[in-house]
Amino acid sequence: NEERSETREEDRKSQERSNKSAVKKSDKKVIMLDMLFHPNKSYIALAGSDGKLRIWDFKQKKMTKTLPGDLSYFKRKRKFSRYVSFNFDGSLLVCVNGKGIDIWSTKNWEKLSRIEHHGHPVFHPKSNHLATVHEDGRKAMFWNLENPRKPIREKSFNSFREIRSIAFHPYGDQLVCGGNGLGGHNSGLLIKVFFLKKACENKNISH
């Protein structure tokens, strides 16, 4: 019995080493451009430089899902900027790839729809509304994922040369945009706050 137990344990360790080697071999040239913890569960979403979206379970210590992607847009632009974001309850995951922002269900990993847009996506903290940065870097856009064909609102910030980051206030009543002013890199950091009357709990957003 002891010999069988030792044999099983050695087989298990050998399989773990084999799995780790396989992951390293297949992913050794991939750069992880963004990653984010699920708000309630024990896994991380990883956006790779190969266009794929990976799900890593840190309790099981293994990759549990690899979802397809595309890099065509980034190759044309020669700029690799991929982002991931979970909604407030973790039921949705969005990821930027070469064809737009893919919207995934985390229940069955089905792709629900796509936003034809490549900006940095951030979920509202209390709803399924999404904020993104326009490709020109000077506009914030708001989306309702029930109808992602076009934004429900846009807000221009003409004092920006480029918006590099956006974030919602935890209450959801403000959106902050940060980046470079029109003077370029030497102009320093510029921050603008956009106040929302509604916390995106309804379908429309107003200021």
JSON list of C-alpha atoms in Angstrom, two decimals:
[
{"chain": "A", "resi": 1, "resn": "ASN", "atom": "CA", "xyz": [0.00, 0.00, 0.00]},
{"chain": "A", "resi": 2, "resn": "GLU", "atom": "CA", "xyz": [2.81, 2.39, 0.86]},
{"chain": "A", "resi": 3, "resn": "GLU", "atom": "CA", "xyz": [4.54, 1.63, -2.44]},
{"chain": "A", "resi": 4, "resn": "ARG", "atom": "CA", "xyz": [1.32, 2.27, -4.39]},
{"chain": "A", "resi": 5, "resn": "SER", "atom": "CA", "xyz": [0.78, 5.53, -2.50]},
{"chain": "A", "resi": 6, "resn": "GLU", "atom": "CA", "xyz": [4.32, 6.66, -3.26]},
{"chain": "A", "resi": 7, "resn": "THR", "atom": "CA", "xyz": [3.89, 5.70, -6.91]},
{"chain": "A", "resi": 8, "resn": "ARG", "atom": "CA", "xyz": [0.64, 7.69, -7.22]},
{"chain": "A", "resi": 9, "resn": "GLU", "atom": "CA", "xyz": [2.25, 10.68, -5.55]},
{"chain": "A", "resi": 10, "resn": "GLU", "atom": "CA", "xyz": [5.22, 10.53, -7.92]},
{"chain": "A", "resi": 11, "resn": "ASP", "atom": "CA", "xyz": [2.85, 10.23, -10.91]},
{"chain": "A", "resi": 12, "resn": "ARG", "atom": "CA", "xyz": [0.92, 13.26, -9.69]},
{"chain": "A", "resi": 13, "resn": "LYS", "atom": "CA", "xyz": [4.10, 15.32, -9.31]},
{"chain": "A", "resi": 14, "resn": "SER", "atom": "CA", "xyz": [5.30, 14.19, -12.72]},
{"chain": "A", "resi": 15, "resn": "GLN", "atom": "CA", "xyz": [1.98, 15.27, -14.28]},
{"chain": "A", "resi": 16, "resn": "GLU", "atom": "CA", "xyz": [2.22, 18.68, -12.56]},
{"chain": "A", "resi": 17, "resn": "ARG", "atom": "CA", "xyz": [5.73, 19.17, -13.92]},
{"chain": "A", "resi": 18, "resn": "SER", "atom": "CA", "xyz": [4.54, 18.14, -17.37]},
{"chain": "A", "resi": 19, "resn": "ASN", "atom": "CA", "xyz": [1.62, 20.61, -17.24]},
{"chain": "A", "resi": 20, "resn": "LYS", "atom": "CA", "xyz": [3.87, 23.45, -16.11]},
{"chain": "A", "resi": 21, "resn": "SER", "atom": "CA", "xyz": [6.37, 22.67, -18.86]},
{"chain": "A", "resi": 22, "resn": "ALA", "atom": "CA", "xyz": [3.60, 22.63, -21.46]},
{"chain": "A", "resi": 23, "resn": "VAL", "atom": "CA", "xyz": [2.30, 26.01, -20.33]},
{"chain": "A", "resi": 24, "resn": "LYS", "atom": "CA", "xyz": [5.76, 27.55, -20.33]},
{"chain": "A", "resi": 25, "resn": "LYS", "atom": "CA", "xyz": [6.59, 26.09, -23.74]},
{"chain": "A", "resi": 26, "resn": "SER", "atom": "CA", "xyz": [3.40, 27.32, -25.40]},
{"chain": "A", "resi": 27, "resn": "ASP", "atom": "CA", "xyz": [3.35, 30.72, -23.72]},
{"chain": "A", "resi": 28, "resn": "LYS", "atom": "CA", "xyz": [7.05, 31.54, -23.39]},
{"chain": "A", "resi": 29, "resn": "LYS", "atom": "CA", "xyz": [6.94, 34.17, -26.16]},
{"chain": "A", "resi": 30, "resn": "VAL", "atom": "CA", "xyz": [3.65, 35.72, -25.02]},
{"chain": "A", "resi": 31, "resn": "ILE", "atom": "CA", "xyz": [3.65, 39.03, -23.14]},
{"chain": "A", "resi": 32, "resn": "MET", "atom": "CA", "xyz": [0.73, 39.60, -20.79]},
{"chain": "A", "resi": 33, "resn": "LEU", "atom": "CA", "xyz": [-0.46, 43.13, -21.56]},
{"chain": "A", "resi": 34, "resn": "ASP", "atom": "CA", "xyz": [-3.23, 43.34, -18.96]},
{"chain": "A", "resi": 35, "resn": "MET", "atom": "CA", "xyz": [-4.63, 41.20, -16.15]},
{"chain": "A", "resi": 36, "resn": "LEU", "atom": "CA", "xyz": [-7.45, 41.45, -13.64]},
{"chain": "A", "resi": 37, "resn": "PHE", "atom": "CA", "xyz": [-8.85, 39.40, -10.74]},
{"chain": "A", "resi": 38, "resn": "HIS", "atom": "CA", "xyz": [-12.46, 38.25, -10.88]},
{"chain": "A", "resi": 39, "resn": "PRO", "atom": "CA", "xyz": [-14.32, 40.20, -8.15]},
{"chain": "A", "resi": 40, "resn": "ASN", "atom": "CA", "xyz": [-15.73, 37.07, -6.46]},
{"chain": "A", "resi": 41, "resn": "LYS", "atom": "CA", "xyz": [-13.93, 33.99, -7.74]},
{"chain": "A", "resi": 42, "resn": "SER", "atom": "CA", "xyz": [-10.42, 32.59, -7.65]},
{"chain": "A", "resi": 43, "resn": "TYR", "atom": "CA", "xyz": [-9.23, 33.29, -11.17]},
{"chain": "A", "resi": 44, "resn": "ILE", "atom": "CA", "xyz": [-7.47, 35.96, -13.20]},
{"chain": "A", "resi": 45, "resn": "ALA", "atom": "CA", "xyz": [-8.17, 37.11, -16.75]},
{"chain": "A", "resi": 46, "resn": "LEU", "atom": "CA", "xyz": [-4.98, 37.61, -18.81]},
{"chain": "A", "resi": 47, "resn": "ALA", "atom": "CA", "xyz": [-4.81, 39.46, -22.15]},
{"chain": "A", "resi": 48, "resn": "GLY", "atom": "CA", "xyz": [-1.80, 38.24, -24.12]},
{"chain": "A", "resi": 49, "resn": "SER", "atom": "CA", "xyz": [0.26, 39.72, -26.94]},
{"chain": "A", "resi": 50, "resn": "ASP", "atom": "CA", "xyz": [-0.81, 36.78, -29.14]},
{"chain": "A", "resi": 51, "resn": "GLY", "atom": "CA", "xyz": [-4.42, 37.98, -29.10]},
{"chain": "A", "resi": 52, "resn": "LYS", "atom": "CA", "xyz": [-5.72, 35.23, -26.82]},
{"chain": "A", "resi": 53, "resn": "LEU", "atom": "CA", "xyz": [-7.59, 35.71, -23.56]},
{"chain": "A", "resi": 54, "resn": "ARG", "atom": "CA", "xyz": [-6.52, 33.29, -20.83]},
{"chain": "A", "resi": 55, "resn": "ILE", "atom": "CA", "xyz": [-8.18, 32.38, -17.55]},
{"chain": "A", "resi": 56, "resn": "TRP", "atom": "CA", "xyz": [-5.78, 31.34, -14.79]},
{"chain": "A", "resi": 57, "resn": "ASP", "atom": "CA", "xyz": [-7.19, 29.70, -11.65]},
{"chain": "A", "resi": 58, "resn": "PHE", "atom": "CA", "xyz": [-4.78, 30.48, -8.83]},
{"chain": "A", "resi": 59, "resn": "LYS", "atom": "CA", "xyz": [-6.28, 27.86, -6.48]},
{"chain": "A", "resi": 60, "resn": "GLN", "atom": "CA", "xyz": [-5.91, 25.07, -9.03]},
{"chain": "A", "resi": 61, "resn": "LYS", "atom": "CA", "xyz": [-2.65, 26.68, -10.20]},
{"chain": "A", "resi": 62, "resn": "LYS", "atom": "CA", "xyz": [-3.39, 26.10, -13.86]},
{"chain": "A", "resi": 63, "resn": "MET", "atom": "CA", "xyz": [-4.85, 27.66, -16.98]},
{"chain": "A", "resi": 64, "resn": "THR", "atom": "CA", "xyz": [-8.50, 26.63, -17.16]},
{"chain": "A", "resi": 65, "resn": "LYS", "atom": "CA", "xyz": [-9.60, 28.42, -20.33]},
{"chain": "A", "resi": 66, "resn": "THR", "atom": "CA", "xyz": [-8.05, 29.95, -23.44]},
{"chain": "A", "resi": 67, "resn": "LEU", "atom": "CA", "xyz": [-10.32, 32.12, -25.58]},
{"chain": "A", "resi": 68, "resn": "PRO", "atom": "CA", "xyz": [-9.54, 33.19, -29.16]},
{"chain": "A", "resi": 69, "resn": "GLY", "atom": "CA", "xyz": [-8.68, 36.72, -30.21]},
{"chain": "A", "resi": 70, "resn": "ASP", "atom": "CA", "xyz": [-7.29, 38.82, -33.04]},
{"chain": "A", "resi": 71, "resn": "LEU", "atom": "CA", "xyz": [-4.41, 41.28, -33.45]},
{"chain": "A", "resi": 72, "resn": "SER", "atom": "CA", "xyz": [-5.09, 42.73, -36.93]},
{"chain": "A", "resi": 73, "resn": "TYR", "atom": "CA", "xyz": [-5.90, 46.25, -35.70]},
{"chain": "A", "resi": 74, "resn": "PHE", "atom": "CA", "xyz": [-2.83, 46.45, -33.48]},
{"chain": "A", "resi": 75, "resn": "LYS", "atom": "CA", "xyz": [-0.53, 45.21, -36.24]},
{"chain": "A", "resi": 76, "resn": "ARG", "atom": "CA", "xyz": [-1.79, 47.96, -38.54]},
{"chain": "A", "resi": 77, "resn": "LYS", "atom": "CA", "xyz": [-1.35, 50.59, -35.84]},
{"chain": "A", "resi": 78, "resn": "ARG", "atom": "CA", "xyz": [1.92, 49.06, -34.62]},
{"chain": "A", "resi": 79, "resn": "LYS", "atom": "CA", "xyz": [0.62, 49.59, -31.11]},
{"chain": "A", "resi": 80, "resn": "PHE", "atom": "CA", "xyz": [-0.30, 46.76, -28.74]},
{"chain": "A", "resi": 81, "resn": "SER", "atom": "CA", "xyz": [-2.72, 47.95, -26.07]},
{"chain": "A", "resi": 82, "resn": "ARG", "atom": "CA", "xyz": [-5.07, 45.29, -24.74]},
{"chain": "A", "resi": 83, "resn": "TYR", "atom": "CA", "xyz": [-7.33, 45.62, -21.72]},
{"chain": "A", "resi": 84, "resn": "VAL", "atom": "CA", "xyz": [-9.66, 43.43, -19.68]},
{"chain": "A", "resi": 85, "resn": "SER", "atom": "CA", "xyz": [-12.47, 44.45, -17.33]},
{"chain": "A", "resi": 86, "resn": "PHE", "atom": "CA", "xyz": [-15.10, 42.62, -15.25]},
{"chain": "A", "resi": 87, "resn": "ASN", "atom": "CA", "xyz": [-18.53, 44.06, -14.51]},
{"chain": "A", "resi": 88, "resn": "PHE", "atom": "CA", "xyz": [-19.67, 44.67, -10.93]},
{"chain": "A", "resi": 89, "resn": "ASP", "atom": "CA", "xyz": [-20.79, 41.09, -10.19]},
{"chain": "A", "resi": 90, "resn": "GLY", "atom": "CA", "xyz": [-18.26, 39.31, -12.39]},
{"chain": "A", "resi": 91, "resn": "SER", "atom": "CA", "xyz": [-20.86, 37.85, -14.75]},
{"chain": "A", "resi": 92, "resn": "LEU", "atom": "CA", "xyz": [-19.38, 39.69, -17.75]},
{"chain": "A", "resi": 93, "resn": "LEU", "atom": "CA", "xyz": [-15.84, 40.13, -18.99]},
{"chain": "A", "resi": 94, "resn": "VAL", "atom": "CA", "xyz": [-14.76, 42.47, -21.77]},
{"chain": "A", "resi": 95, "resn": "CYS", "atom": "CA", "xyz": [-11.45, 42.27, -23.59]},
{"chain": "A", "resi": 96, "resn": "VAL", "atom": "CA", "xyz": [-9.99, 44.51, -26.29]},
{"chain": "A", "resi": 97, "resn": "ASN", "atom": "CA", "xyz": [-8.67, 42.69, -29.35]},
{"chain": "A", "resi": 98, "resn": "GLY", "atom": "CA", "xyz": [-7.96, 43.49, -32.99]},
{"chain": "A", "resi": 99, "resn": "LYS", "atom": "CA", "xyz": [-11.61, 43.43, -34.04]},
{"chain": "A", "resi": 100, "resn": "GLY", "atom": "CA", "xyz": [-13.08, 45.43, -31.17]},
{"chain": "A", "resi": 101, "resn": "ILE", "atom": "CA", "xyz": [-14.15, 44.87, -27.56]},
{"chain": "A", "resi": 102, "resn": "ASP", "atom": "CA", "xyz": [-15.44, 41.34, -27.07]},
{"chain": "A", "resi": 103, "resn": "ILE", "atom": "CA", "xyz": [-18.10, 40.78, -24.39]},
{"chain": "A", "resi": 104, "resn": "TRP", "atom": "CA", "xyz": [-17.92, 37.35, -22.72]},
{"chain": "A", "resi": 105, "resn": "SER", "atom": "CA", "xyz": [-20.25, 35.60, -20.29]},
{"chain": "A", "resi": 106, "resn": "THR", "atom": "CA", "xyz": [-18.20, 34.13, -17.43]},
{"chain": "A", "resi": 107, "resn": "LYS", "atom": "CA", "xyz": [-20.90, 31.53, -16.72]},
{"chain": "A", "resi": 108, "resn": "ASN", "atom": "CA", "xyz": [-20.28, 29.48, -19.87]},
{"chain": "A", "resi": 109, "resn": "TRP", "atom": "CA", "xyz": [-17.53, 31.53, -21.63]},
{"chain": "A", "resi": 110, "resn": "GLU", "atom": "CA", "xyz": [-19.81, 32.32, -24.53]},
{"chain": "A", "resi": 111, "resn": "LYS", "atom": "CA", "xyz": [-19.07, 35.46, -26.56]},
{"chain": "A", "resi": 112, "resn": "LEU", "atom": "CA", "xyz": [-22.23, 37.53, -26.31]},
{"chain": "A", "resi": 113, "resn": "SER", "atom": "CA", "xyz": [-21.44, 40.43, -28.64]},
{"chain": "A", "resi": 114, "resn": "ARG", "atom": "CA", "xyz": [-18.76, 42.86, -29.74]},
{"chain": "A", "resi": 115, "resn": "ILE", "atom": "CA", "xyz": [-18.30, 46.63, -29.65]},
{"chain": "A", "resi": 116, "resn": "GLU", "atom": "CA", "xyz": [-16.66, 47.87, -32.85]},
{"chain": "A", "resi": 117, "resn": "HIS", "atom": "CA", "xyz": [-14.22, 50.01, -30.94]},
{"chain": "A", "resi": 118, "resn": "HIS", "atom": "CA", "xyz": [-10.70, 49.58, -29.54]},
{"chain": "A", "resi": 119, "resn": "GLY", "atom": "CA", "xyz": [-10.58, 51.99, -26.59]},
{"chain": "A", "resi": 120, "resn": "HIS", "atom": "CA", "xyz": [-9.70, 51.25, -22.97]},
{"chain": "A", "resi": 121, "resn": "PRO", "atom": "CA", "xyz": [-12.90, 49.80, -21.37]},
{"chain": "A", "resi": 122, "resn": "VAL", "atom": "CA", "xyz": [-13.94, 50.35, -17.73]},
{"chain": "A", "resi": 123, "resn": "PHE", "atom": "CA", "xyz": [-17.16, 49.00, -16.23]},
{"chain": "A", "resi": 124, "resn": "HIS", "atom": "CA", "xyz": [-19.43, 51.17, -14.13]},
{"chain": "A", "resi": 125, "resn": "PRO", "atom": "CA", "xyz": [-19.27, 49.90, -10.50]},
{"chain": "A", "resi": 126, "resn": "LYS", "atom": "CA", "xyz": [-23.03, 49.41, -10.16]},
{"chain": "A", "resi": 127, "resn": "SER", "atom": "CA", "xyz": [-24.33, 48.49, -13.62]},
{"chain": "A", "resi": 128, "resn": "ASN", "atom": "CA", "xyz": [-23.46, 46.95, -16.98]},
{"chain": "A", "resi": 129, "resn": "HIS", "atom": "CA", "xyz": [-22.60, 50.28, -18.57]},
{"chain": "A", "resi": 130, "resn": "LEU", "atom": "CA", "xyz": [-19.13, 50.67, -19.97]},
{"chain": "A", "resi": 131, "resn": "ALA", "atom": "CA", "xyz": [-16.88, 53.69, -20.44]},
{"chain": "A", "resi": 132, "resn": "THR", "atom": "CA", "xyz": [-14.14, 53.70, -23.08]},
{"chain": "A", "resi": 133, "resn": "VAL", "atom": "CA", "xyz": [-11.59, 56.13, -24.49]},
{"chain": "A", "resi": 134, "resn": "HIS", "atom": "CA", "xyz": [-12.06, 57.08, -28.14]},
{"chain": "A", "resi": 135, "resn": "GLU", "atom": "CA", "xyz": [-9.26, 56.18, -30.53]},
{"chain": "A", "resi": 136, "resn": "ASP", "atom": "CA", "xyz": [-8.37, 59.86, -30.98]},
{"chain": "A", "resi": 137, "resn": "GLY", "atom": "CA", "xyz": [-7.53, 59.96, -27.27]},
{"chain": "A", "resi": 138, "resn": "ARG", "atom": "CA", "xyz": [-9.65, 63.03, -26.53]},
{"chain": "A", "resi": 139, "resn": "LYS", "atom": "CA", "xyz": [-13.12, 61.65, -25.92]},
{"chain": "A", "resi": 140, "resn": "ALA", "atom": "CA", "xyz": [-14.87, 59.42, -23.36]},
{"chain": "A", "resi": 141, "resn": "MET", "atom": "CA", "xyz": [-17.65, 57.18, -24.67]},
{"chain": "A", "resi": 142, "resn": "PHE", "atom": "CA", "xyz": [-20.45, 55.45, -22.74]},
{"chain": "A", "resi": 143, "resn": "TRP", "atom": "CA", "xyz": [-22.04, 52.17, -23.80]},
{"chain": "A", "resi": 144, "resn": "ASN", "atom": "CA", "xyz": [-25.07, 50.14, -22.76]},
{"chain": "A", "resi": 145, "resn": "LEU", "atom": "CA", "xyz": [-24.17, 46.49, -23.30]},
{"chain": "A", "resi": 146, "resn": "GLU", "atom": "CA", "xyz": [-27.79, 45.62, -24.00]},
{"chain": "A", "resi": 147, "resn": "ASN", "atom": "CA", "xyz": [-27.30, 47.47, -27.31]},
{"chain": "A", "resi": 148, "resn": "PRO", "atom": "CA", "xyz": [-23.56, 47.82, -28.00]},
{"chain": "A", "resi": 149, "resn": "ARG", "atom": "CA", "xyz": [-23.86, 48.96, -31.62]},
{"chain": "A", "resi": 150, "resn": "LYS", "atom": "CA", "xyz": [-23.32, 52.61, -30.77]},
{"chain": "A", "resi": 151, "resn": "PRO", "atom": "CA", "xyz": [-22.47, 54.64, -27.66]},
{"chain": "A", "resi": 152, "resn": "ILE", "atom": "CA", "xyz": [-25.31, 56.17, -25.68]},
{"chain": "A", "resi": 153, "resn": "ARG", "atom": "CA", "xyz": [-23.22, 59.25, -24.92]},
{"chain": "A", "resi": 154, "resn": "GLU", "atom": "CA", "xyz": [-19.89, 60.85, -25.78]},
{"chain": "A", "resi": 155, "resn": "LYS", "atom": "CA", "xyz": [-17.98, 63.50, -23.86]},
{"chain": "A", "resi": 156, "resn": "SER", "atom": "CA", "xyz": [-15.12, 65.42, -25.51]},
{"chain": "A", "resi": 157, "resn": "PHE", "atom": "CA", "xyz": [-12.17, 66.81, -23.57]},
{"chain": "A", "resi": 158, "resn": "ASN", "atom": "CA", "xyz": [-10.46, 69.17, -26.00]},
{"chain": "A", "resi": 159, "resn": "SER", "atom": "CA", "xyz": [-7.76, 70.14, -23.50]},
{"chain": "A", "resi": 160, "resn": "PHE", "atom": "CA", "xyz": [-6.26, 66.64, -23.77]},
{"chain": "A", "resi": 161, "resn": "ARG", "atom": "CA", "xyz": [-3.59, 65.64, -26.22]},
{"chain": "A", "resi": 162, "resn": "GLU", "atom": "CA", "xyz": [-4.25, 62.03, -25.25]},
{"chain": "A", "resi": 163, "resn": "ILE", "atom": "CA", "xyz": [-6.36, 60.39, -22.53]},
{"chain": "A", "resi": 164, "resn": "ARG", "atom": "CA", "xyz": [-4.31, 57.50, -21.20]},
{"chain": "A", "resi": 165, "resn": "SER", "atom": "CA", "xyz": [-6.50, 56.24, -18.36]},
{"chain": "A", "resi": 166, "resn": "ILE", "atom": "CA", "xyz": [-10.09, 56.44, -17.11]},
{"chain": "A", "resi": 167, "resn": "ALA", "atom": "CA", "xyz": [-11.76, 55.31, -13.87]},
{"chain": "A", "resi": 168, "resn": "PHE", "atom": "CA", "xyz": [-15.18, 55.52, -12.24]},
{"chain": "A", "resi": 169, "resn": "HIS", "atom": "CA", "xyz": [-15.66, 56.74, -8.68]},
{"chain": "A", "resi": 170, "resn": "PRO", "atom": "CA", "xyz": [-16.79, 53.78, -6.48]},
{"chain": "A", "resi": 171, "resn": "TYR", "atom": "CA", "xyz": [-20.24, 55.43, -6.17]},
{"chain": "A", "resi": 172, "resn": "GLY", "atom": "CA", "xyz": [-20.48, 55.65, -9.96]},
{"chain": "A", "resi": 173, "resn": "ASP", "atom": "CA", "xyz": [-21.37, 59.34, -10.06]},
{"chain": "A", "resi": 174, "resn": "GLN", "atom": "CA", "xyz": [-18.04, 60.56, -11.46]},
{"chain": "A", "resi": 175, "resn": "LEU", "atom": "CA", "xyz": [-15.64, 59.54, -14.20]},
{"chain": "A", "resi": 176, "resn": "VAL", "atom": "CA", "xyz": [-12.04, 60.72, -14.06]},
{"chain": "A", "resi": 177, "resn": "CYS", "atom": "CA", "xyz": [-9.82, 60.94, -17.14]},
{"chain": "A", "resi": 178, "resn": "GLY", "atom": "CA", "xyz": [-6.05, 61.31, -16.97]},
{"chain": "A", "resi": 179, "resn": "GLY", "atom": "CA", "xyz": [-3.44, 61.92, -19.64]},
{"chain": "A", "resi": 180, "resn": "ASN", "atom": "CA", "xyz": [-1.29, 64.50, -21.39]},
{"chain": "A", "resi": 181, "resn": "GLY", "atom": "CA", "xyz": [-2.33, 68.08, -22.08]},
{"chain": "A", "resi": 182, "resn": "LEU", "atom": "CA", "xyz": [-2.07, 69.71, -25.49]},
{"chain": "A", "resi": 183, "resn": "GLY", "atom": "CA", "xyz": [1.52, 70.73, -24.74]},
{"chain": "A", "resi": 184, "resn": "GLY", "atom": "CA", "xyz": [2.62, 67.11, -25.10]},
{"chain": "A", "resi": 185, "resn": "HIS", "atom": "CA", "xyz": [4.70, 65.10, -22.69]},
{"chain": "A", "resi": 186, "resn": "ASN", "atom": "CA", "xyz": [6.31, 68.18, -21.23]},
{"chain": "A", "resi": 187, "resn": "SER", "atom": "CA", "xyz": [2.95, 69.64, -20.24]},
{"chain": "A", "resi": 188, "resn": "GLY", "atom": "CA", "xyz": [2.65, 67.14, -17.39]},
{"chain": "A", "resi": 189, "resn": "LEU", "atom": "CA", "xyz": [-0.36, 65.25, -16.14]},
{"chain": "A", "resi": 190, "resn": "LEU", "atom": "CA", "xyz": [-3.83, 66.55, -16.90]},
{"chain": "A", "resi": 191, "resn": "ILE", "atom": "CA", "xyz": [-6.87, 65.24, -15.00]},
{"chain": "A", "resi": 192, "resn": "LYS", "atom": "CA", "xyz": [-10.51, 65.98, -15.78]},
{"chain": "A", "resi": 193, "resn": "VAL", "atom": "CA", "xyz": [-13.55, 64.84, -13.78]},
{"chain": "A", "resi": 194, "resn": "PHE", "atom": "CA", "xyz": [-16.86, 64.23, -15.52]},
{"chain": "A", "resi": 195, "resn": "PHE", "atom": "CA", "xyz": [-19.87, 64.37, -13.17]},
{"chain": "A", "resi": 196, "resn": "LEU", "atom": "CA", "xyz": [-22.84, 62.09, -13.80]},
{"chain": "A", "resi": 197, "resn": "LYS", "atom": "CA", "xyz": [-26.27, 62.94, -12.43]},
{"chain": "A", "resi": 198, "resn": "LYS", "atom": "CA", "xyz": [-27.31, 59.31, -12.67]},
{"chain": "A", "resi": 199, "resn": "ALA", "atom": "CA", "xyz": [-25.20, 56.42, -11.45]},
{"chain": "A", "resi": 200, "resn": "CYS", "atom": "CA", "xyz": [-25.90, 54.59, -14.75]},
{"chain": "A", "resi": 201, "resn": "GLU", "atom": "CA", "xyz": [-28.66, 52.65, -13.03]},
{"chain": "A", "resi": 202, "resn": "ASN", "atom": "CA", "xyz": [-31.00, 53.57, -15.89]},
{"chain": "A", "resi": 203, "resn": "LYS", "atom": "CA", "xyz": [-30.34, 53.13, -19.57]},
{"chain": "A", "resi": 204, "resn": "ASN", "atom": "CA", "xyz": [-29.32, 56.73, -20.16]},
{"chain": "A", "resi": 205, "resn": "ILE", "atom": "CA", "xyz": [-26.39, 58.73, -18.88]},
{"chain": "A", "resi": 206, "resn": "SER", "atom": "CA", "xyz": [-26.54, 62.51, -18.53]},
{"chain": "A", "resi": 207, "resn": "HIS", "atom": "CA", "xyz": [-24.35, 65.20, -17.06]}
]
